[in-house]
Tab-separated table of C-alpha atoms in Angstrom:
chain	number	residue	atom	x	y	z
G	1	MET	CA	0.124	-0.047	-0.171
G	2	ALA	CA	1.152	3.348	-1.258
G	3	GLU	CA	2.308	5.495	1.654
G	4	ALA	CA	0.482	8.388	0.594
G	5	GLY	CA	-2.713	6.154	0.725
G	6	VAL	CA	-1.741	5.611	4.398
G	7	VAL	CA	-1.357	9.115	5.390
G	8	ALA	CA	-4.574	10.027	3.793
G	9	ARG	CA	-6.209	6.977	5.275
G	10	LYS	CA	-5.044	8.342	9.424
G	11	ALA	CA	-6.117	11.547	8.219
G	12	ALA	CA	-9.325	10.405	7.949
G	13	VAL	CA	-8.816	7.969	11.031
G	14	ALA	CA	-8.019	11.535	12.690
G	15	MET	CA	-11.296	13.503	11.813
G	16	LEU	CA	-13.321	10.497	13.003
G	17	ASP	CA	-11.859	10.826	15.949
G	18	GLY	CA	-13.043	15.005	16.113
G	19	VAL	CA	-16.120	14.068	15.521
G	20	LEU	CA	-17.025	11.229	17.655
G	21	GLY	CA	-14.064	12.243	20.457
G	22	ASP	CA	-14.409	16.426	20.572
G	23	GLY	CA	-18.112	16.791	19.099
G	24	ALA	CA	-16.243	19.680	16.813
G	25	ALA	CA	-18.041	20.040	12.793
G	26	LEU	CA	-16.537	18.679	9.937
G	27	SER	CA	-16.800	21.979	8.129
G	28	GLU	CA	-13.731	22.886	11.164
G	29	LEU	CA	-11.563	19.603	10.699
G	30	VAL	CA	-10.968	20.753	6.459
G	31	GLY	CA	-9.366	23.770	8.060
G	32	GLU	CA	-5.535	24.852	8.397
G	33	ARG	CA	-5.471	23.289	11.808
G	34	GLY	CA	-6.735	19.642	10.887
G	35	PRO	CA	-5.710	16.287	10.330
G	36	LEU	CA	-5.909	17.500	6.412
G	37	ALA	CA	-3.039	19.879	6.658
G	38	ARG	CA	-1.162	17.745	6.611
G	39	LEU	CA	-1.678	15.674	3.608
G	40	ASP	CA	0.100	18.085	0.437
G	41	ASP	CA	-2.149	16.014	-2.611
G	42	PRO	CA	-5.457	18.248	-3.122
G	43	SER	CA	-6.520	14.424	-4.414
G	44	GLU	CA	-5.298	12.917	-0.687
G	45	ARG	CA	-6.959	16.210	0.598
G	46	ALA	CA	-10.507	14.850	-1.039
G	47	ARG	CA	-9.899	10.983	-0.163
G	48	ALA	CA	-9.499	11.687	3.308
G	49	GLN	CA	-13.194	13.679	3.726
G	50	ARG	CA	-14.557	11.319	1.842
G	51	LEU	CA	-13.745	8.639	3.760
G	52	ALA	CA	-14.090	9.841	6.834
G	53	THR	CA	-17.686	11.520	5.813
G	54	GLN	CA	-18.073	7.357	4.359
G	55	THR	CA	-17.737	6.630	7.522
G	56	LEU	CA	-20.001	8.650	8.926
G	57	ARG	CA	-22.655	7.906	7.016
G	58	HIS	CA	-22.269	4.010	7.755
G	59	LEU	CA	-21.474	3.852	11.225
G	60	GLY	CA	-24.080	2.279	12.601
G	61	ARG	CA	-23.671	-0.346	10.207
G	62	ALA	CA	-20.147	-1.310	11.033
G	63	ASP	CA	-20.215	-1.321	14.644
G	64	ARG	CA	-22.738	-4.065	14.133
G	65	LEU	CA	-20.542	-5.702	11.770
G	66	LEU	CA	-17.171	-5.670	14.351
G	67	LYS	CA	-19.680	-5.901	17.351
G	68	PRO	CA	-19.238	-10.433	17.123
G	69	HIS	CA	-15.432	-10.190	17.372
G	70	LEU	CA	-14.719	-7.532	19.710
G	71	ARG	CA	-15.006	-8.599	23.290
G	72	LYS	CA	-14.233	-4.789	24.553
G	73	SER	CA	-14.697	-2.234	22.569
G	74	PRO	CA	-10.763	-0.537	21.851
G	75	ALA	CA	-9.764	2.790	21.768
G	76	LEU	CA	-11.772	5.163	19.788
G	77	THR	CA	-8.756	5.832	17.274
G	78	VAL	CA	-8.775	1.892	17.507
G	79	LYS	CA	-12.266	1.693	16.988
G	80	ASN	CA	-12.310	4.530	13.972
G	81	ALA	CA	-10.199	2.506	12.098
G	82	LEU	CA	-11.795	-0.235	12.129
G	83	ARG	CA	-14.837	1.113	11.377
G	84	LEU	CA	-13.209	2.826	8.155
G	85	ALA	CA	-11.518	0.286	7.144
G	86	VAL	CA	-14.816	-2.203	7.184
G	87	VAL	CA	-17.019	0.724	5.374
G	88	GLU	CA	-14.615	1.404	2.724
G	89	MET	CA	-14.208	-3.077	2.016
G	90	HIS	CA	-17.880	-3.755	2.258
G	91	GLU	CA	-19.382	-0.097	0.954
G	92	ASP	CA	-16.756	1.283	-1.525
G	93	GLY	CA	-15.978	-2.373	-2.742
G	94	ALA	CA	-11.955	-2.068	-1.976
G	95	ALA	CA	-9.759	-4.398	-1.954
G	96	PRO	CA	-9.215	-6.205	1.199
G	97	HIS	CA	-6.110	-7.894	1.295
G	98	GLY	CA	-5.266	-3.178	0.682
G	99	VAL	CA	-7.664	-1.988	2.684
G	100	VAL	CA	-6.275	-4.299	5.476
G	101	ASN	CA	-2.976	-4.010	5.033
G	102	ALA	CA	-3.512	-0.289	5.592
G	103	ALA	CA	-5.519	-0.274	8.548
G	104	VAL	CA	-2.609	-2.350	10.323
G	105	ALA	CA	-0.469	0.593	9.160
G	106	VAL	CA	-2.554	3.873	10.904
G	107	VAL	CA	-2.672	1.967	14.045
G	108	ARG	CA	0.887	1.203	13.796
G	109	SER	CA	2.593	4.592	13.773
G	110	GLY	CA	0.634	5.850	16.534
G	111	LYS	CA	2.583	5.713	20.342
G	112	ARG	CA	-1.203	5.230	22.129
G	113	THR	CA	-1.911	2.656	19.179
G	114	GLY	CA	0.267	-0.050	17.947
G	115	HIS	CA	0.014	-2.356	20.431
G	116	ALA	CA	-3.741	-3.198	19.089
G	117	ALA	CA	-1.599	-3.897	15.476
G	118	GLY	CA	-2.311	-7.428	15.609
G	119	LEU	CA	-6.457	-6.954	16.913
G	120	VAL	CA	-7.039	-5.109	13.716
G	121	ASN	CA	-5.459	-7.045	11.649
G	122	ALA	CA	-7.417	-10.013	13.058
G	123	VAL	CA	-11.359	-8.684	13.430
G	124	LEU	CA	-10.836	-7.410	9.527
G	125	ARG	CA	-9.667	-10.343	8.186
G	126	LYS	CA	-12.598	-12.045	9.724
G	127	VAL	CA	-14.975	-9.138	8.637
G	128	ALA	CA	-14.263	-8.992	5.126
G	129	GLU	CA	-15.482	-12.418	3.991
G	130	ALA	CA	-19.059	-10.693	5.237
G	131	GLY	CA	-20.297	-8.996	2.410
G	132	ALA	CA	-23.380	-10.332	2.053
G	133	ASP	CA	-23.993	-9.296	6.323
G	134	TRP	CA	-23.490	-5.583	5.491
G	135	ALA	CA	-26.123	-5.790	2.000
G	136	LYS	CA	-28.148	-7.208	4.348
G	137	LEU	CA	-28.257	-4.870	7.989
G	138	PRO	CA	-30.639	-1.765	7.538
G	139	PRO	CA	-29.025	2.265	7.238
G	140	GLN	CA	-27.846	4.102	10.179
G	141	GLU	CA	-30.514	5.401	12.217
G	142	LEU	CA	-30.789	8.536	13.999
G	143	PRO	CA	-30.405	9.023	17.623
G	144	GLY	CA	-33.342	8.735	19.302
G	145	TRP	CA	-33.497	12.603	20.756
G	146	LEU	CA	-34.385	13.156	16.389
G	147	ARG	CA	-35.488	10.273	15.584
G	148	GLY	CA	-38.994	10.076	18.190
G	149	ARG	CA	-39.197	13.411	16.883
G	150	LEU	CA	-39.194	12.151	13.173
G	151	LEU	CA	-41.630	9.298	13.617
G	152	SER	CA	-43.842	11.332	15.938
G	153	ALA	CA	-44.120	14.249	12.811
G	154	TYR	CA	-43.781	11.658	10.365
G	155	GLY	CA	-43.885	8.101	10.796
G	156	ALA	CA	-42.244	4.962	10.956
G	157	LYS	CA	-42.210	4.800	6.977
G	158	GLY	CA	-41.443	8.028	6.788
G	159	VAL	CA	-37.957	8.016	9.031
G	160	ALA	CA	-37.272	5.300	7.502
G	161	ALA	CA	-37.242	6.802	3.772
G	162	ILE	CA	-35.435	9.704	5.516
G	163	GLU	CA	-32.531	7.136	6.815
G	164	ARG	CA	-32.151	5.402	3.479
G	165	ALA	CA	-31.927	8.754	1.726
G	166	GLN	CA	-29.606	9.735	3.729
G	167	ALA	CA	-27.896	6.703	3.755
G	168	ALA	CA	-26.866	7.998	0.058
G	169	GLY	CA	-25.735	11.062	0.442
G	170	ALA	CA	-26.460	14.083	-1.642
G	171	PRO	CA	-25.159	15.860	-5.299
G	172	LEU	CA	-24.005	18.745	-6.139
G	173	ASP	CA	-26.786	21.018	-7.512
G	174	LEU	CA	-26.191	23.796	-9.218
G	175	THR	CA	-27.911	27.428	-9.647
G	176	PRO	CA	-27.731	29.024	-13.407
G	177	LYS	CA	-27.076	32.677	-12.396
G	178	ASP	CA	-29.381	33.447	-15.923
G	179	GLY	CA	-31.451	30.805	-14.843
G	180	ASP	CA	-31.287	28.769	-17.982
G	181	ALA	CA	-30.865	25.620	-16.421
G	182	ALA	CA	-31.398	22.943	-19.307
G	183	ALA	CA	-28.371	25.735	-21.376
G	184	LEU	CA	-25.776	24.571	-18.144
G	185	ALA	CA	-27.218	20.787	-18.102
G	186	ARG	CA	-26.287	20.754	-21.555
G	187	ARG	CA	-22.582	22.403	-21.041
G	188	LEU	CA	-22.135	20.360	-17.951
G	189	GLY	CA	-23.476	16.948	-18.523
G	190	GLY	CA	-25.923	17.576	-15.246
G	191	VAL	CA	-29.518	16.934	-15.368
G	192	ALA	CA	-31.687	19.297	-15.479
G	193	LEU	CA	-34.555	19.238	-12.147
G	194	PRO	CA	-37.827	20.635	-12.337
G	195	THR	CA	-37.441	23.598	-9.916
G	196	GLY	CA	-35.214	24.561	-11.902
G	197	SER	CA	-31.201	24.010	-10.310
G	198	VAL	CA	-28.924	21.087	-12.285
G	199	ARG	CA	-27.677	18.216	-10.130
G	200	LEU	CA	-24.924	16.850	-10.875
G	201	ALA	CA	-23.385	12.749	-10.907
G	202	ALA	CA	-20.294	13.511	-10.312
G	203	GLN	CA	-18.617	15.689	-7.410
G	204	GLY	CA	-14.791	16.198	-8.797
G	205	GLN	CA	-12.896	19.739	-7.992
G	206	VAL	CA	-15.804	22.465	-7.531
G	207	SER	CA	-13.595	25.450	-9.172
G	208	ALA	CA	-12.689	22.796	-11.838
G	209	LEU	CA	-16.257	23.066	-13.414
G	210	ALA	CA	-16.820	25.269	-16.332
G	211	GLY	CA	-18.336	28.160	-16.157
G	212	TYR	CA	-16.894	28.337	-12.049
G	213	GLY	CA	-14.677	30.848	-12.816
G	214	GLU	CA	-16.612	33.162	-15.150
G	215	GLY	CA	-19.654	32.714	-12.234
G	216	GLU	CA	-21.964	31.903	-14.169
G	217	TRP	CA	-23.238	29.143	-11.455
G	218	TRP	CA	-22.869	28.885	-8.296
G	219	VAL	CA	-23.061	25.747	-5.282
G	220	GLN	CA	-26.853	25.537	-3.896
G	221	ASP	CA	-28.583	22.265	-2.378
G	222	ALA	CA	-32.263	22.041	-5.150
G	223	ALA	CA	-34.126	22.220	-1.677
G	224	ALA	CA	-32.448	25.402	-0.281
G	225	ALA	CA	-32.910	27.536	-3.736
G	226	LEU	CA	-36.925	27.739	-3.418
G	227	PRO	CA	-36.903	30.198	-0.783
G	228	ALA	CA	-35.635	33.087	-2.893
G	229	ARG	CA	-37.745	31.990	-6.294
G	230	ILE	CA	-40.416	31.557	-3.389
G	231	LEU	CA	-40.281	35.316	-2.419
G	232	ALA	CA	-40.127	36.289	-6.384
G	233	PRO	CA	-39.178	39.527	-6.310
G	234	VAL	CA	-39.408	41.908	-9.154
G	235	PRO	CA	-36.100	44.461	-11.209
G	236	GLY	CA	-35.908	47.320	-8.622
G	237	GLU	CA	-37.421	46.004	-5.269
G	238	ARG	CA	-35.263	46.841	-1.744
G	239	VAL	CA	-34.637	43.422	-0.256
G	240	PHE	CA	-33.138	43.003	3.055
G	241	ASP	CA	-31.538	38.521	3.163
G	242	LEU	CA	-31.871	37.653	7.036
G	243	CYS	CA	-28.692	35.300	8.441
G	244	ALA	CA	-27.618	35.659	4.674
G	245	ALA	CA	-24.231	33.528	4.770
G	246	PRO	CA	-22.517	31.690	2.526
G	247	GLY	CA	-24.953	34.005	0.217
G	248	GLY	CA	-26.318	31.122	-2.334
G	249	LYS	CA	-30.327	33.518	-1.722
G	250	THR	CA	-28.730	36.532	-1.762
G	251	LEU	CA	-26.836	35.782	-5.124
G	252	GLN	CA	-30.078	34.628	-6.188
G	253	LEU	CA	-31.652	37.726	-5.413
G	254	ALA	CA	-28.963	39.974	-6.648
G	255	ALA	CA	-29.899	37.987	-10.746
G	256	ALA	CA	-33.728	38.363	-10.540
G	257	GLY	CA	-32.002	42.493	-10.450
G	258	ALA	CA	-33.320	43.255	-6.701
G	259	ASP	CA	-31.484	45.474	-4.466
G	260	VAL	CA	-30.444	43.493	-1.498
G	261	THR	CA	-28.687	44.035	1.936
G	262	ALA	CA	-27.478	40.787	2.885
G	263	VAL	CA	-26.980	40.761	7.152
G	264	ASP	CA	-25.355	38.122	9.088
G	265	VAL	CA	-22.868	38.644	12.721
G	266	ALA	CA	-20.266	36.689	10.754
G	267	PRO	CA	-17.925	38.250	9.208
G	268	GLU	CA	-15.628	35.513	8.281
G	269	ARG	CA	-18.877	33.564	6.295
G	270	MET	CA	-19.531	37.295	5.219
G	271	ALA	CA	-16.286	37.462	3.414
G	272	ARG	CA	-16.908	34.229	1.294
G	273	LEU	CA	-20.109	36.042	0.091
G	274	GLU	CA	-17.959	38.849	-0.839
G	275	GLU	CA	-15.803	36.501	-2.579
G	276	ASN	CA	-18.946	35.069	-4.433
G	277	LEU	CA	-20.166	38.410	-5.207
G	278	ASP	CA	-16.900	38.947	-6.553
G	279	ARG	CA	-17.292	35.798	-8.590
G	280	THR	CA	-20.677	36.613	-9.779
G	281	GLY	CA	-20.279	40.026	-11.158
G	282	LEU	CA	-23.452	41.138	-8.502
G	283	SER	CA	-24.007	43.069	-6.424
G	284	ALA	CA	-25.400	43.452	-2.867
G	285	THR	CA	-24.691	45.801	0.063
G	286	LEU	CA	-23.342	43.973	2.587
G	287	VAL	CA	-23.709	45.070	6.868
G	288	VAL	CA	-22.345	42.094	9.435
G	289	ALA	CA	-24.785	42.214	12.390
G	290	ASP	CA	-26.151	40.940	14.353
G	291	ILE	CA	-30.442	40.869	13.250
G	292	LEU	CA	-31.884	41.539	16.491
G	293	ASP	CA	-29.437	44.766	16.933
G	294	TRP	CA	-29.989	45.929	13.560
G	295	GLN	CA	-31.589	49.299	13.522
G	296	PRO	CA	-31.385	49.454	8.860
G	297	GLU	CA	-31.455	52.655	7.047
G	298	GLN	CA	-34.178	51.958	4.702
G	299	VAL	CA	-38.045	50.275	4.776
G	300	PRO	CA	-37.787	47.209	2.474
G	301	ASP	CA	-39.845	45.690	-0.124
G	302	ALA	CA	-39.701	41.753	1.366
G	303	ILE	CA	-37.328	39.986	3.197
G	304	LEU	CA	-35.897	36.414	3.889
G	305	LEU	CA	-35.759	35.131	6.680
G	306	ASP	CA	-33.097	32.185	6.491
G	307	ALA	CA	-32.743	31.715	10.205
G	308	PRO	CA	-30.364	29.767	12.520
G	309	CYS	CA	-31.183	26.049	13.238
G	310	SER	CA	-31.192	22.514	14.081
G	311	ALA	CA	-29.842	22.031	10.374
G	312	THR	CA	-31.905	18.628	10.574
G	313	GLY	CA	-32.560	18.649	7.114
G	314	THR	CA	-28.982	18.823	6.272
G	315	ILE	CA	-27.789	14.839	7.098
G	316	ARG	CA	-26.908	13.689	4.324
G	317	ARG	CA	-23.722	16.734	3.816
G	318	HIS	CA	-23.285	16.208	6.798
G	319	PRO	CA	-23.096	13.332	8.268
G	320	GLU	CA	-21.506	14.280	11.452
G	321	LEU	CA	-24.285	16.446	12.949
G	322	PRO	CA	-26.585	13.280	14.567
G	323	PHE	CA	-23.156	12.763	16.049
G	324	ILE	CA	-22.348	16.048	18.119
G	325	ARG	CA	-26.120	18.055	18.257
G	326	SER	CA	-28.090	17.059	21.562
G	327	ALA	CA	-32.367	17.878	21.996
G	328	ALA	CA	-30.557	20.275	24.445
G	329	ASP	CA	-29.782	22.424	21.265
G	330	ILE	CA	-33.189	23.000	19.887
G	331	LYS	CA	-35.188	24.548	22.580
G	332	PRO	CA	-32.484	27.915	22.606
G	333	LEU	CA	-32.484	27.811	18.404
G	334	VAL	CA	-36.493	28.081	19.535
G	335	ALA	CA	-36.758	30.792	21.085
G	336	LEU	CA	-33.741	32.248	18.599
G	337	GLN	CA	-35.887	32.210	15.722
G	338	ALA	CA	-38.995	33.233	17.278
G	339	ALA	CA	-37.530	36.197	18.517
G	340	MET	CA	-35.859	37.129	15.028
G	341	LEU	CA	-39.756	36.312	13.499
G	342	ASP	CA	-40.735	39.420	15.259
G	343	ARG	CA	-37.993	41.263	14.310
G	344	THR	CA	-38.395	40.765	11.114
G	345	PHE	CA	-41.658	41.364	11.413
G	346	GLN	CA	-41.135	44.825	13.215
G	347	MET	CA	-38.664	45.649	9.943
G	348	LEU	CA	-42.136	45.209	7.088
G	349	PRO	CA	-43.869	47.474	6.317
G	350	VAL	CA	-47.941	46.731	5.994
G	351	GLY	CA	-48.107	44.831	2.578
G	352	GLY	CA	-44.658	43.866	2.989
G	353	ARG	CA	-43.933	40.181	2.130
G	354	MET	CA	-41.406	37.684	3.671
G	355	VAL	CA	-39.822	34.657	3.346
G	356	TYR	CA	-39.847	32.472	6.906
G	357	CYS	CA	-36.713	29.306	6.359
G	358	THR	CA	-35.137	27.014	8.175
G	359	CYS	CA	-33.017	23.688	6.955
G	360	SER	CA	-34.520	21.475	9.960
G	361	LEU	CA	-36.412	18.926	9.546
G	362	LEU	CA	-38.668	19.290	13.235
G	363	PRO	CA	-41.935	20.432	13.024
G	364	GLU	CA	-41.309	22.608	15.777
G	365	GLU	CA	-38.562	25.625	13.731
G	366	GLY	CA	-41.302	24.461	11.035
G	367	LYS	CA	-44.292	24.823	11.559
G	368	ARG	CA	-44.954	25.271	14.665
G	369	GLN	CA	-43.236	28.098	14.783
G	370	VAL	CA	-45.118	30.114	12.228
G	371	THR	CA	-48.081	29.511	14.186
G	372	ALA	CA	-46.749	30.427	16.591
G	373	ALA	CA	-46.075	33.715	15.245
G	374	LEU	CA	-49.340	33.921	13.611
G	375	ALA	CA	-50.990	33.904	16.295
G	376	ARG	CA	-48.405	35.755	18.530
G	377	HIS	CA	-48.736	38.991	15.561
G	378	ALA	CA	-52.609	40.059	14.260
G	379	GLY	CA	-50.889	41.455	11.210
G	380	LEU	CA	-48.913	38.746	10.047
G	381	GLU	CA	-50.729	35.986	7.650
G	382	ILE	CA	-49.811	33.843	5.423
G	383	ILE	CA	-49.719	34.118	1.775
G	384	ALA	CA	-52.311	31.681	0.311
G	385	ASP	CA	-51.606	32.625	-3.283
G	386	MET	CA	-48.130	31.477	-3.080
G	387	PRO	CA	-46.712	31.319	-6.696
G	388	ASP	CA	-47.095	27.946	-8.104
G	389	LEU	CA	-43.545	27.745	-8.716
G	390	PRO	CA	-42.748	24.525	-11.175
G	391	GLY	CA	-41.807	21.048	-10.285
G	392	VAL	CA	-43.200	22.092	-6.704
G	393	GLU	CA	-45.448	19.316	-5.456
G	394	ALA	CA	-48.815	19.992	-4.497
G	395	GLY	CA	-47.917	17.259	-1.243
G	396	TRP	CA	-45.044	18.926	-0.627
G	397	ARG	CA	-48.128	21.710	0.764
G	398	THR	CA	-49.085	22.033	4.585
G	399	GLU	CA	-52.104	22.615	5.949
G	400	GLU	CA	-51.164	25.664	7.150
G	401	GLY	CA	-49.623	27.257	3.927
G	402	GLY	CA	-46.161	26.560	4.067
G	403	LEU	CA	-43.686	23.526	2.349
G	404	ARG	CA	-42.185	20.656	3.772
G	405	LEU	CA	-39.769	19.513	1.946
G	406	ARG	CA	-37.633	16.211	3.026
G	407	PRO	CA	-34.576	13.450	2.212
G	408	ASP	CA	-36.189	11.050	0.618
G	409	PHE	CA	-38.045	13.331	-1.841
G	410	TRP	CA	-37.740	12.725	-5.526
G	411	SER	CA	-35.449	9.693	-4.612
G	412	ASP	CA	-35.594	8.718	-8.263
G	413	LEU	CA	-33.806	12.132	-8.898
G	414	GLY	CA	-30.952	11.646	-6.334
G	415	GLY	CA	-33.511	13.594	-3.008
G	416	MET	CA	-32.720	16.697	-1.594
G	417	ASP	CA	-31.935	18.637	1.450
G	418	GLY	CA	-35.333	19.186	4.738
G	419	PHE	CA	-36.173	21.976	4.875
G	420	TYR	CA	-39.360	24.314	5.668
G	421	ILE	CA	-40.234	27.189	4.108
G	422	ALA	CA	-42.865	29.908	4.616
G	423	GLY	CA	-44.499	32.775	2.977
G	424	LEU	CA	-46.077	35.466	4.850
G	425	ARG	CA	-47.559	39.018	4.268
G	426	ARG	CA	-47.942	41.806	6.858
G	427	ALA	CA	-51.170	42.586	6.771
G	428	ASN	CA	-53.976	46.450	7.359
């Protein structure tokens, strides 16, 4: 096994240690201080990240296959090396001989794990023969605190479908700057989705794709592209994009000709938005501020609020979330969303409209949040005549008038992120 392959796997195991041992998000572990910083080759960095991500998607299945061969649970790093090897052999279809040798080399190279090299070798040689058992294992289950909530909302069949979608991962979706999804799909060999996004099956280096440098498109999940389309700004309208970074919705609003003010509390995320505006040749006014304290100098025609949330709708892209979040995170987020909805209502003029959205699967961050806001504010109403956008199916609409999107929707096309979206208006 080439040394580069061992180094990439060692970095992947270190990323798993960071998620499962320290509660770190993968986005924190790919930075300059993370395990990937030791890898000079971009392809090896990509390989390490893919291996760690894939292992997190199938962690429960790997543990079930390993359990009969372990009398007691080994140290976390050793267990993560075993998990990674199992997933690489049985999910990726890698040759067992090379995977076993690499896993042994990874463990042997650690000061605190070298003694477990023999265990890793013995266990993996047994597990290498269990391909048929792997195929029979169900997708990884969500943690109990989240699964229980989703069972109440969507039932057992719905949750099983969501878990299958999350285990499958996510394709790469793009939003065309000019709105011509069919033309962009032809240029890149992708598929034009019913709602106007473009989907690519292969996920190579994004910046190497045709049109990236020219700013012809940006990466944005098909579900995440819907809130701005529902807000439907017309050229010249003054629109506030609140909690805007990293900026996909800001780019959509600007491309539609709106006069956009994008507000976010995180300077580093706003820097990414500024880079994307420069790349696409679009313009917006950027404000780094907490929207609960921000005092705008102008009155908007419309507002898009993509509120901070549990991000449980994005687990197929961020498989570490079930391992680093807990039930205790939900209540403060729900309170923050309510405060932001109240503040947004204060900013709206009579007749002004807004879209509230979260990338969450939880009803308390979606329809319950909107229902509670309608009860608090006599002048707030749901927009019952929300535009019938191409590709939006009737079954996605909820009883209070919003949209509920789930990862298992469009299963034949590769799914979508989970989102809740509602259009609201300040009435007379």
